[in-house]
Amino acid sequence: MSKRQATHTDELPDTLEQGSGARRRKLLIEIIVEHYLSGTRSKLKLKDVADRAGISRQALDRYYGDLKPYIAGERDVVDLVNGNERRLQVQTQAAINEVEARFTEQIEQLKVEHEKELKQALDSHITSLMKGDILLLESNKIRVTLERQTLHNADLLNQIHMLELKLALGAGASPSIAKNTEAAKNNKVVFDLDIEALCYDYQRGKSFDAFEDQKNIELRKIRDKLSKYANSPNVHVILFADRYISRFKTFADQYVGLPEEVSLIIRLPLFSRSEIISFTKHIPASCKTSIHVPYFSGTESEKKLQRLGAYKPYPLPPEEIKGADNADQLNVTWGFDEVSVFKVKPGSPPLTAR
């Protein structure tokens, strides 16, 4: 009995191959061919094939190991196909797969080359922008340096005029000489803030706090310079309440003071009562103080266009514009000797380029 059982076991593989094993092999081949003809790029897995065929992975390895290279895509599936029509389908799909693979490779190569060219173009563009910014910044610095040198020279001339006047009056000069000397003293000293440079820094960093801090630093520098005029007679401090709708330089150039006055013209971009009083309390008490505020007679859209033309390519921070538009109304009770309002029309000369 045991001998007969042993003989049956030895014949099991042949029996499988001749009976259900042949059907199983045919099913496995169909699974492989169908997957190939579907055109999918995903690879077959041995476990998935075994599950679909209803056998274990171990049985697939043991009895159908010769099909594993076809499942892995290592051998041509056409070798498994019988019949001209089926073979033609497989060969056609093989040609399609080859073309797709070739074009996919070309597309990937083109994508890599395109990304490389795009990066080079962007790097070149960014480099050009940086060079443009650097040139603009350097030219702006040169302009500011020249303006400050001009203001410093005017300040020195004013001091010379004051000394000449004291010398002439102290020596008992004749009235005509004193009058001529006083006429020569009709000078103005301009204190400007480089708002354009602050806007440039703001557009690079987008920090309004940094913009405010730097503006206050520049205003303190101007404020500290006023103390040296404490003992000078006939000094008139003219504050320009900047609302960014007219050019301060145009205002300063066109301003004409009284013959006997020394005019200190100051750009003051402050908007609240507390900020303005905090600045003006440092003006020597002996100085006459007046403040001039521009009033824009156009529409809001015209005002926006006016500012856009004045502060390009680096616009003002939105918070600064809002502060200027909502500034507290000036009043002589804040310590001014005079409050003057002047009209600015859309496109008027005060906004002509420097």
Short mmCIF file of C-alpha atoms in Angstrom, two decimals, residues 134-144:
data_model
loop_
_atom_site.label_atom_id
_atom_site.label_comp_id
_atom_site.label_asym_id
_atom_site.label_seq_id
_atom_site.Cartn_x
_atom_site.Cartn_y
_atom_site.Cartn_z
CA ILE A 134 22.39 98.49 -7.20
CA LEU A 135 22.88 101.16 -9.86
CA LEU A 136 19.68 102.92 -8.78
CA LEU A 137 20.72 102.79 -5.12
CA GLU A 138 24.21 104.12 -5.88
CA SER A 139 22.83 106.97 -7.99
CA ASN A 140 20.35 107.76 -5.22
CA LYS A 141 23.18 107.83 -2.66
CA ILE A 142 25.19 110.20 -4.86
CA ARG A 143 22.16 112.48 -5.24
CA VAL A 144 21.57 112.51 -1.48
#
